[in-house]
Amino acid sequence: MSDLSHIDLNNIPEHIAIIMDGNGRWAKSHGEDRLFGHSKGVDAVRETLKTARELNVKFLTLYAFSTENWNRPQKEVEGLMNLLVLSLANEIDEMNENGVRLQTIGNIEGMPKECQESLRDAIDKTKSNKEITLVLALNYSSKWEITEMVKTLSNKIKNKEISESEITDDLISDHLTTRRIPDPELLIRTSGERRVSNFLLWQIAYTEFVFLDIFWPDFGRSQLIEAIYDFQNRERRFGMVSEQINTIE
Ligand code: IPE
Ligand code: IPE
Ligand code: MG
C-alpha cells in the first residue's frame, strides 16, 4: 500500500514516535556487519521523514540511542556516534530545504562532545523551520527523565517556587524533555519485538501501538502509510464507551 487513497488525510497523527529496531538483525540476515545495518537505517530515516512531511505529520520522534545502548560493544557505540555526526552533516542542507526543524530529547550532556557540537549546530541552523519537527531521542531513557522531573519539582517545592497542590499532570509534562511536544498518537516499533524499552513511558499513556515484524532498514513510505491506515481504523475511546465517541463525532 504505497498510495494515499486508503488513508484519511484529515486524520493524520500530529505526532508519530518510532522505535527503530532491527538494524543488527537486518545486517546479519544480509551477511553484513551491524554498522552496515545502522547506516542502512539512516536511509530508512530519510524516507520516513520525507513521507511524514508529505503527510503533514508535525512531529516525528525517533528512538536513535537509549541509555541502555551504552552497554553495547565499544566498536558499535563508536560507530553509531560517528554515524550520527556524519548523518547530521550530510542531511542539514536538505533539512533546511524541506523545512525540517531538529530537536533532541534525552541526556544530551552525556553524549560525546563532538556529537553535542553537531547537534547544537544542526538544531540552531534548523530552528526556524516550520514544516515538521524531527525529534531524535539520544541517550534517552524514560525512567531517567522521570527521575530528573521528580528532582526538579522537589527542589521547586523546597525553594517554595511551587506548592505541592500545584503539581498536575500538565506540570509534570512541562518538566520532561518532551515539553512543548504533544504526546504521540501513534507509536511504531519494527523488528518483531513487542516492548517499549524505556521509551516515552509517561507520554504514551493513550498512544496507539503498531508493532511490525520487519527490520528497521526495510521500513519506508508504504509501511508508514500502512501504519497510519491501521491507526485510523482503531477506535480511541479514552475510557469512554463506543456510543459516546460516535456522538462526539
Ligand atoms: C536499532 O537496531 C538501532 C539501535 C538500537 C541503535 P538494533 O541495533 O537494536 O538491531 P537489533 O535489534 O540488534 O537487530
Ligand atoms: C531500543 O532498541 C532502542 C532504540 C531503538 C534506540 P534496543 O534494541 O536497544 O531494545 P531492546 O534492548 O531489544 O529492548
Ligand atoms: Mg534492537
PDB file of N, CA, C and O and ligand atoms in Angstrom, residues 21-22 25 72, ligand 3:
ATOM      1  N   ASP A  21      13.971  -0.450  15.371  1.00  0.00           N
ATOM      2  CA  ASP A  21      14.702  -1.618  15.882  1.00  0.00           C
ATOM      3  C   ASP A  21      14.947  -2.634  14.764  1.00  0.00           C
ATOM      4  O   ASP A  21      14.142  -2.759  13.842  1.00  0.00           O
ATOM      5  N   GLY A  22      16.063  -3.335  14.871  1.00  0.00           N
ATOM      6  CA  GLY A  22      16.328  -4.451  13.962  1.00  0.00           C
ATOM      7  C   GLY A  22      17.453  -4.214  12.959  1.00  0.00           C
ATOM      8  O   GLY A  22      17.636  -5.035  12.047  1.00  0.00           O
ATOM      9  N   ARG A  25      19.947  -7.237  13.196  1.00  0.00           N
ATOM     10  CA  ARG A  25      19.433  -8.488  12.601  1.00  0.00           C
ATOM     11  C   ARG A  25      19.289  -8.351  11.084  1.00  0.00           C
ATOM     12  O   ARG A  25      19.506  -9.301  10.347  1.00  0.00           O
ATOM     13  N   ARG A  72      26.487  -1.688  24.799  1.00  0.00           N
ATOM     14  CA  ARG A  72      26.878  -2.480  23.610  1.00  0.00           C
ATOM     15  C   ARG A  72      28.399  -2.471  23.450  1.00  0.00           C
ATOM     16  O   ARG A  72      29.088  -1.643  24.056  1.00  0.00           O
TER      17      ARG A  72
HETATM   18 MG    MG B   3      17.441  -3.953  18.935  1.00  0.00          MG
END
